[in-house]
Amino acid sequence: MTDVIRVDPVHPDAAALARAANCLRRGGLVAFPTETVYGLGVHALDRAAVQRLFVAKGRPANDPLIVHVESLVQVHDLVLNVPDAARDLAARFWPGPLTLVLPRSPRVPDEVTAGLSTVAVRVPAHPVARALLAAAGIPVAAPSANLFSRPSPTRASHVLDDLDGRIDLVVDGGATEVGVESTVLDLSGVVPTILRPGAVSLDTLRAILPRVEPRSPGEPVRGAMPSPGMLERHYSPRAPLTVFDGASADAVARLVREACASIAQGRRVGIMAADEDRAALAEVERLGAGAIVSYLGSEHDLATVASRLYAAMRELDASGVERILVRGFPGDDGLGVAIRDRLRRAGV
Ligand code: TXA
Ligand code: MG
């Protein structure tokens, strides 16, 4: 049985968090909100518990986990040393949606790092995550709290849809704010490299560390094995998803043609669109039951689009559509890059 504890997202009840913290300390699996997505937490130094987590998620053992800690102080116990770059980045971006990959200490179990010589660490900003880490007093390894390859959960209900009965506890702190997973920055090599784009953008990272490079697509990841977070197909809804990239008006026109053609063939279509697309989509919406349109927000408000992205994929899946058509979103940095990255991986 999976218990659910509902807490206030800003001022979580201390007794409720003490219960969740105890469960973590005893090796339990506890889902909790971070500012990005819900994480599935486990005592990072408890090998057996970490193994149970991989089973619960159906996650391949070669995909390493991010260890969440209260502050930079706890990072010292997990890594060989904290380079100046990490100190500077932590001072600017922690707590927040930035994960740093550093040479690991032998204290960190192989189960957490998938046998790599590095460990990923982050200090989350969500008040519930911070209070839980403080109450637990241990490093908490936490992948996104979804079944492997499903879209990351941005609400407690998403966690239960995937993991009810497979984990001990869900701390429900409402919807998460950012909606896409943290930026992962590898500081273990010669060139600091972004392994996964997120809300912390290349430009803001370069303001602190000018040598940061984005990972070029298709380039193999250094280390034992490429991790599935970097696999091409990931974060996917069940229905095949097609992205219409390019100049917005043209892309939306192509999406509308494709949607109308599918509906004419009797197929049920889900559409993820921007608020600006309402007029263009009127034609599709007139066709009635064949189409379900989910408006993610303005194309100029990527924070809102990102926060709704995974929920929209899950809702369209739940409504039983046979395919999902998505318009591409603009933006060359930060959330624009992150949204494009997630849509590309979710696509066919
Ligand atoms: O926002 C987030 O990062 C969320 C919340 C819960 O913190 N967590 C998350 O975890 O997205 P997960 O496990 O779904 O994704 C972690 C990513 C994976 O792509 C994994 O391959 C990469 O981080 N990663 C972890 N350790 C690594 C390492 N030592 N070297 C390279 N990549 C690593
Ligand atoms: Mg994940």
Short mmCIF file of C-alpha atoms and ligand atoms in Angstrom, two decimals:
data_model
loop_
_atom_site.label_atom_id
_atom_site.label_comp_id
_atom_site.label_asym_id
_atom_site.label_seq_id
_atom_site.Cartn_x
_atom_site.Cartn_y
_atom_site.Cartn_z
CA MET A 1 0.00 0.00 0.00
CA THR A 2 1.19 3.48 -0.83
CA ASP A 3 0.26 6.14 1.74
CA VAL A 4 -0.35 9.73 0.70
CA ILE A 5 0.41 12.64 3.03
CA ARG A 6 -0.87 15.99 1.88
CA VAL A 7 1.18 18.99 3.04
CA ASP A 8 1.10 22.73 2.48
CA PRO A 9 3.59 23.43 -0.33
CA VAL A 10 5.05 26.51 1.38
CA HIS A 11 4.73 25.66 5.09
CA PRO A 12 4.69 21.86 5.27
CA ASP A 13 3.62 20.32 8.56
CA ALA A 14 6.67 19.21 10.57
CA ALA A 15 5.02 16.05 11.96
CA ALA A 16 4.03 14.90 8.47
CA LEU A 17 7.57 15.43 7.19
CA ALA A 18 9.06 13.67 10.22
CA ARG A 19 7.05 10.59 9.23
CA ALA A 20 8.31 10.78 5.65
CA ALA A 21 11.87 11.39 6.85
CA ASN A 22 11.72 8.33 9.12
CA CYS A 23 10.51 6.22 6.26
CA LEU A 24 13.49 7.39 4.16
CA ARG A 25 15.97 6.72 6.96
CA ARG A 26 14.62 3.18 7.30
CA GLY A 27 15.14 2.47 3.60
CA GLY A 28 11.63 3.29 2.35
CA LEU A 29 10.69 4.76 -1.03
CA VAL A 30 9.16 8.24 -0.66
CA ALA A 31 7.97 10.45 -3.52
CA PHE A 32 8.12 14.19 -2.86
CA PRO A 33 7.81 17.43 -4.83
CA THR A 34 10.84 19.37 -5.99
CA GLU A 35 10.58 22.64 -7.89
CA THR A 36 11.15 20.75 -11.17
CA VAL A 37 9.22 17.44 -10.99
CA TYR A 38 8.32 14.91 -8.27
CA GLY A 39 11.29 12.79 -7.18
CA LEU A 40 11.23 9.24 -5.83
CA GLY A 41 13.54 9.45 -2.85
CA VAL A 42 15.61 6.76 -1.17
CA HIS A 43 18.48 6.73 1.36
CA ALA A 44 21.44 7.27 -1.00
CA LEU A 45 23.88 5.26 1.14
CA ASP A 46 21.54 2.23 1.59
CA ARG A 47 22.38 -0.15 -1.27
CA ALA A 48 19.46 -2.50 -0.75
CA ALA A 49 17.00 0.40 -0.70
CA VAL A 50 18.48 1.84 -3.89
CA GLN A 51 18.10 -1.55 -5.55
CA ARG A 52 14.42 -1.63 -4.54
CA LEU A 53 13.98 1.78 -6.11
CA PHE A 54 15.29 0.58 -9.48
CA VAL A 55 12.82 -2.33 -9.34
CA ALA A 56 9.88 -0.07 -8.39
CA LYS A 57 10.56 2.25 -11.33
CA GLY A 58 11.46 -0.46 -13.80
CA ARG A 59 14.61 1.55 -14.39
CA PRO A 60 17.67 -0.07 -15.99
CA ALA A 61 20.58 -0.29 -13.55
CA ASN A 62 22.89 1.59 -15.93
CA ASP A 63 21.04 4.90 -15.41
CA PRO A 64 22.65 6.79 -12.50
CA LEU A 65 20.66 8.77 -9.91
CA ILE A 66 20.90 12.35 -8.69
CA VAL A 67 21.69 12.68 -4.97
CA HIS A 68 19.72 15.47 -3.30
CA VAL A 69 21.18 17.25 -0.29
CA GLU A 70 20.34 20.19 1.95
CA SER A 71 23.28 22.37 1.03
CA LEU A 72 26.79 22.40 -0.43
CA VAL A 73 28.15 21.30 2.96
CA GLN A 74 26.70 17.79 2.50
CA VAL A 75 28.19 17.52 -1.00
CA HIS A 76 31.66 17.23 0.55
CA ASP A 77 30.74 13.77 1.92
CA LEU A 78 29.80 12.52 -1.55
CA VAL A 79 32.63 13.73 -3.78
CA LEU A 80 36.42 13.60 -3.88
CA ASN A 81 36.67 17.36 -3.77
CA VAL A 82 34.53 20.39 -4.49
CA PRO A 83 36.17 22.38 -7.29
CA ASP A 84 35.97 26.19 -7.30
CA ALA A 85 33.61 26.06 -10.26
CA ALA A 86 31.13 23.99 -8.24
CA ARG A 87 31.40 26.38 -5.31
CA ASP A 88 30.71 29.39 -7.56
CA LEU A 89 27.80 27.72 -9.33
CA ALA A 90 26.30 26.54 -6.05
CA ALA A 91 26.51 30.05 -4.62
CA ARG A 92 24.56 31.39 -7.61
CA PHE A 93 22.09 28.59 -8.43
CA TRP A 94 21.47 26.53 -5.27
CA PRO A 95 18.97 25.82 -4.04
CA GLY A 96 17.60 25.42 -7.56
CA PRO A 97 17.20 23.36 -10.74
CA LEU A 98 20.89 22.71 -11.43
CA THR A 99 22.56 19.30 -11.03
CA LEU A 100 26.35 19.06 -10.89
CA VAL A 101 28.28 15.92 -11.91
CA LEU A 102 31.50 15.58 -9.87
CA PRO A 103 34.12 12.87 -9.20
CA ARG A 104 32.52 10.67 -6.57
CA SER A 105 33.67 9.55 -3.16
CA PRO A 106 33.96 5.77 -2.59
CA ARG A 107 31.22 6.22 0.08
CA VAL A 108 28.60 6.54 -2.65
CA PRO A 109 27.31 3.07 -3.61
CA ASP A 110 27.80 1.84 -7.18
CA GLU A 111 24.03 1.33 -7.32
CA VAL A 112 23.57 5.12 -7.21
CA THR A 113 26.18 6.01 -9.81
CA ALA A 114 25.68 2.99 -12.09
CA GLY A 115 29.36 2.23 -11.50
CA LEU A 116 30.51 5.57 -12.93
CA SER A 117 33.41 7.41 -11.30
CA THR A 118 31.17 10.46 -10.90
CA VAL A 119 28.09 11.35 -8.87
CA ALA A 120 25.33 13.84 -9.71
CA VAL A 121 24.29 16.17 -6.86
CA ARG A 122 21.72 18.88 -6.43
CA VAL A 123 20.15 21.08 -3.74
CA PRO A 124 16.45 21.40 -4.59
CA ALA A 125 14.57 24.64 -3.90
CA HIS A 126 11.04 23.40 -3.13
CA PRO A 127 10.18 24.11 0.53
CA VAL A 128 8.83 20.56 0.96
CA ALA A 129 11.99 18.98 -0.48
CA ARG A 130 14.18 21.22 1.66
CA ALA A 131 12.25 20.48 4.85
CA LEU A 132 12.24 16.75 4.11
CA LEU A 133 16.01 16.68 3.52
CA ALA A 134 16.59 18.65 6.71
CA ALA A 135 14.37 16.29 8.72
CA ALA A 136 15.93 13.16 7.22
CA GLY A 137 19.52 14.30 7.69
CA ILE A 138 20.75 11.90 5.00
CA PRO A 139 21.60 12.27 1.30
CA VAL A 140 18.56 11.26 -0.75
CA ALA A 141 18.96 9.73 -4.20
CA ALA A 142 15.90 10.62 -6.27
CA PRO A 143 15.09 10.02 -9.90
CA SER A 144 11.85 11.44 -11.27
CA ALA A 145 8.95 9.53 -9.68
CA ASN A 146 7.58 7.98 -12.87
CA LEU A 147 7.76 4.51 -14.34
CA PHE A 148 10.79 4.27 -16.60
CA SER A 149 10.29 6.14 -19.91
CA ARG A 150 6.94 7.69 -18.90
CA PRO A 151 6.71 11.51 -18.68
CA SER A 152 8.03 12.88 -15.40
CA PRO A 153 5.34 13.55 -12.76
CA THR A 154 4.45 17.16 -11.98
CA ARG A 155 1.60 16.30 -9.58
CA ALA A 156 1.15 13.67 -6.86
CA SER A 157 -1.64 12.08 -8.92
CA HIS A 158 0.89 11.40 -11.72
CA VAL A 159 3.10 9.57 -9.21
CA LEU A 160 0.19 7.41 -8.07
CA ASP A 161 -0.85 6.68 -11.67
CA ASP A 162 2.58 5.10 -12.23
CA LEU A 163 3.71 3.82 -8.83
CA ASP A 164 0.70 3.21 -6.54
CA GLY A 165 1.37 0.03 -4.56
CA ARG A 166 5.05 -0.02 -5.59
CA ILE A 167 6.35 2.65 -3.18
CA ASP A 168 5.79 3.44 0.51
CA LEU A 169 4.71 7.05 0.57
CA VAL A 170 3.83 10.08 -1.53
CA VAL A 171 4.20 13.53 0.00
CA ASP A 172 1.63 15.56 -1.93
CA GLY A 173 2.71 19.20 -2.09
CA GLY A 174 0.62 20.17 -5.10
CA ALA A 175 1.79 20.88 -8.64
CA THR A 176 5.50 21.52 -9.22
CA GLU A 177 6.55 24.89 -10.53
CA VAL A 178 9.17 24.43 -13.24
CA GLY A 179 7.78 21.29 -14.87
CA VAL A 180 10.92 20.04 -16.64
CA GLU A 181 13.86 18.32 -14.97
CA SER A 182 16.99 20.12 -13.76
CA THR A 183 19.86 21.21 -15.97
CA VAL A 184 22.61 18.57 -15.63
CA LEU A 185 26.13 20.03 -15.86
CA ASP A 186 29.16 17.74 -15.94
CA LEU A 187 32.10 19.30 -14.09
CA SER A 188 34.19 16.12 -14.00
CA GLY A 189 35.96 16.59 -17.33
CA VAL A 190 38.19 19.18 -18.95
CA VAL A 191 35.29 21.11 -20.48
CA PRO A 192 32.19 21.76 -18.33
CA THR A 193 29.38 20.26 -20.40
CA ILE A 194 25.60 20.45 -20.22
CA LEU A 195 24.34 16.85 -20.37
CA ARG A 196 20.66 17.77 -20.07
CA PRO A 197 19.21 21.25 -20.72
CA GLY A 198 16.84 22.67 -18.09
CA ALA A 199 15.62 25.92 -16.59
CA VAL A 200 19.16 27.07 -15.75
CA SER A 201 20.31 28.23 -19.18
CA LEU A 202 23.65 27.99 -20.98
CA ASP A 203 23.96 31.79 -20.90
CA THR A 204 23.37 32.13 -17.17
CA LEU A 205 25.86 29.31 -16.53
CA ARG A 206 28.42 31.04 -18.75
CA ALA A 207 28.04 34.22 -16.71
CA ILE A 208 29.61 32.26 -13.84
CA LEU A 209 31.69 29.73 -15.80
CA PRO A 210 32.52 31.02 -19.31
CA ARG A 211 33.82 27.65 -20.61
CA VAL A 212 30.52 25.77 -20.37
CA GLU A 213 29.56 23.96 -23.58
CA PRO A 214 26.29 22.35 -24.61
CA ARG A 215 26.58 18.66 -25.47
CA SER A 216 26.22 18.29 -29.20
CA PRO A 217 23.30 15.99 -30.05
CA GLY A 218 24.29 12.42 -30.83
CA GLU A 219 27.67 12.76 -29.15
CA PRO A 220 28.30 9.76 -26.90
CA VAL A 221 28.40 10.41 -23.18
CA ARG A 222 31.73 9.84 -21.50
CA GLY A 223 31.88 7.01 -18.97
CA ALA A 224 30.73 3.42 -18.79
CA MET A 225 27.49 3.68 -20.73
CA PRO A 226 25.32 6.44 -22.09
CA SER A 227 22.58 6.98 -19.54
CA PRO A 228 18.96 6.50 -20.60
CA GLY A 229 18.15 10.09 -19.66
CA MET A 230 20.19 10.84 -22.74
CA LEU A 231 18.68 8.15 -24.91
CA GLU A 232 16.84 9.47 -27.93
CA ARG A 233 13.40 8.16 -26.98
CA HIS A 234 12.45 8.98 -23.39
CA TYR A 235 9.91 10.93 -21.37
CA SER A 236 7.25 9.53 -23.68
CA PRO A 237 3.48 9.40 -23.59
CA ARG A 238 1.94 6.11 -24.78
CA ALA A 239 0.42 7.62 -27.91
CA PRO A 240 2.98 8.37 -30.65
CA LEU A 241 3.84 12.06 -30.58
CA THR A 242 4.76 14.23 -33.57
CA VAL A 243 6.33 17.68 -33.21
CA PHE A 244 5.72 20.38 -35.84
CA ASP A 245 8.81 22.56 -35.72
CA GLY A 246 9.57 25.69 -37.67
CA ALA A 247 8.09 29.17 -37.94
CA SER A 248 5.02 29.14 -35.74
CA ALA A 249 2.24 29.99 -38.23
CA ASP A 250 3.51 27.53 -40.82
CA ALA A 251 4.04 24.77 -38.26
CA VAL A 252 0.54 25.23 -36.88
CA ALA A 253 -0.94 25.17 -40.39
CA ARG A 254 0.80 21.84 -41.07
CA LEU A 255 -0.37 20.50 -37.70
CA VAL A 256 -3.98 21.48 -38.51
CA ARG A 257 -3.83 19.74 -41.92
CA GLU A 258 -2.43 16.59 -40.34
CA ALA A 259 -5.01 16.64 -37.52
CA CYS A 260 -7.92 17.05 -39.95
CA ALA A 261 -6.61 14.21 -42.12
CA SER A 262 -6.30 11.87 -39.11
CA ILE A 263 -9.74 12.76 -37.78
CA ALA A 264 -11.21 12.17 -41.26
CA GLN A 265 -9.77 8.65 -41.02
CA GLY A 266 -11.68 8.15 -37.78
CA ARG A 267 -8.68 8.49 -35.50
CA ARG A 268 -8.78 10.33 -32.17
CA VAL A 269 -6.12 13.02 -32.02
CA GLY A 270 -4.63 14.96 -29.10
CA ILE A 271 -3.11 18.36 -29.80
CA MET A 272 -0.71 20.36 -27.64
CA ALA A 273 -0.85 24.00 -28.69
CA ALA A 274 -0.05 27.57 -27.67
CA ASP A 275 -2.72 30.10 -26.72
CA GLU A 276 -1.85 31.94 -29.94
CA ASP A 277 -3.10 28.94 -31.95
CA ARG A 278 -6.77 29.20 -30.91
CA ALA A 279 -7.98 30.78 -34.16
CA ALA A 280 -6.00 28.35 -36.32
CA LEU A 281 -7.35 25.39 -34.34
CA ALA A 282 -11.00 26.46 -34.56
CA GLU A 283 -11.28 24.35 -37.71
CA VAL A 284 -10.11 21.25 -35.83
CA GLU A 285 -12.23 21.93 -32.76
CA ARG A 286 -15.34 22.22 -35.01
CA LEU A 287 -14.77 18.57 -35.92
CA GLY A 288 -15.86 17.76 -32.37
CA ALA A 289 -15.11 14.51 -30.56
CA GLY A 290 -12.21 13.48 -32.82
CA ALA A 291 -9.84 16.03 -31.32
CA ILE A 292 -8.83 17.06 -27.82
CA VAL A 293 -6.80 20.25 -27.64
CA SER A 294 -4.62 21.12 -24.66
CA TYR A 295 -3.49 24.75 -24.55
CA LEU A 296 -0.17 25.02 -22.74
CA GLY A 297 0.03 28.83 -22.52
CA SER A 298 1.46 31.64 -24.63
CA GLU A 299 4.47 30.86 -26.81
CA HIS A 300 6.01 33.91 -25.11
CA ASP A 301 5.48 32.45 -21.64
CA LEU A 302 7.65 29.34 -21.68
CA ALA A 303 7.56 29.04 -17.89
CA THR A 304 3.84 28.27 -18.11
CA VAL A 305 4.31 26.00 -21.14
CA ALA A 306 7.03 23.99 -19.36
CA SER A 307 4.97 23.68 -16.18
CA ARG A 308 2.07 22.13 -18.15
CA LEU A 309 4.02 20.04 -20.65
CA TYR A 310 4.11 16.63 -18.95
CA ALA A 311 0.63 16.97 -17.40
CA ALA A 312 -0.77 17.60 -20.89
CA MET A 313 0.95 14.47 -22.27
CA ARG A 314 -0.48 12.39 -19.44
CA GLU A 315 -3.99 13.86 -19.75
CA LEU A 316 -4.09 13.25 -23.51
CA ASP A 317 -2.87 9.69 -22.96
CA ALA A 318 -5.55 9.12 -20.32
CA SER A 319 -8.23 10.38 -22.70
CA GLY A 320 -7.30 7.58 -25.08
CA VAL A 321 -6.11 9.55 -28.13
CA GLU A 322 -4.30 7.48 -30.73
CA ARG A 323 -1.72 10.09 -31.56
CA ILE A 324 -0.50 13.42 -30.21
CA LEU A 325 0.45 16.39 -32.39
CA VAL A 326 2.48 19.20 -30.82
CA ARG A 327 3.48 22.58 -32.15
CA GLY A 328 7.13 23.47 -31.55
CA PHE A 329 7.99 26.34 -29.21
CA PRO A 330 10.49 29.14 -29.86
CA GLY A 331 13.40 30.16 -27.60
CA ASP A 332 17.14 29.65 -27.96
CA ASP A 333 18.06 29.34 -24.32
CA GLY A 334 16.91 27.91 -21.03
CA LEU A 335 13.35 26.64 -21.08
CA GLY A 336 13.05 26.94 -24.87
CA VAL A 337 15.94 24.52 -25.35
CA ALA A 338 14.69 22.27 -22.53
CA ILE A 339 11.16 22.08 -23.97
CA ARG A 340 12.51 21.26 -27.45
CA ASP A 341 14.79 18.60 -25.97
CA ARG A 342 11.91 16.91 -24.09
CA LEU A 343 9.56 17.07 -27.08
CA ARG A 344 12.21 15.62 -29.37
CA ARG A 345 12.78 12.71 -26.98
CA ALA A 346 9.04 12.16 -26.57
CA GLY A 347 8.54 12.15 -30.33
CA VAL A 348 8.55 9.26 -32.76
O1 TXA B 1 14.94 17.84 -11.75
C1 TXA B 1 15.50 16.74 -11.62
O2 TXA B 1 16.68 16.56 -11.90
C2 TXA B 1 14.65 15.58 -11.04
C3 TXA B 1 14.27 15.93 -9.61
C4 TXA B 1 13.55 14.81 -8.91
O3 TXA B 1 15.42 16.31 -8.92
N1 TXA B 1 15.37 14.36 -11.11
C5 TXA B 1 15.58 13.70 -12.27
O4 TXA B 1 16.22 12.49 -12.10
O5 TXA B 1 15.22 14.12 -13.35
P1 TXA B 1 16.34 11.40 -13.25
O6 TXA B 1 16.95 10.23 -12.58
O7 TXA B 1 15.02 11.22 -13.88
O8 TXA B 1 17.37 12.01 -14.24
C6 TXA B 1 18.72 12.13 -13.83
C7 TXA B 1 19.60 12.40 -15.00
C8 TXA B 1 19.66 11.21 -15.92
O9 TXA B 1 19.67 11.66 -17.24
C9 TXA B 1 21.00 10.59 -15.54
O10 TXA B 1 21.54 9.86 -16.59
C10 TXA B 1 21.83 11.81 -15.20
O11 TXA B 1 20.91 12.66 -14.53
N2 TXA B 1 22.94 11.47 -14.31
C11 TXA B 1 22.88 11.06 -13.03
N3 TXA B 1 24.11 10.79 -12.55
C12 TXA B 1 24.98 11.03 -13.54
C13 TXA B 1 26.40 10.93 -13.67
N4 TXA B 1 27.17 10.52 -12.67
N5 TXA B 1 26.93 11.25 -14.86
C14 TXA B 1 26.16 11.67 -15.87
N6 TXA B 1 24.82 11.79 -15.82
C15 TXA B 1 24.23 11.46 -14.68
MG MG B 2 13.57 10.66 -15.12
#
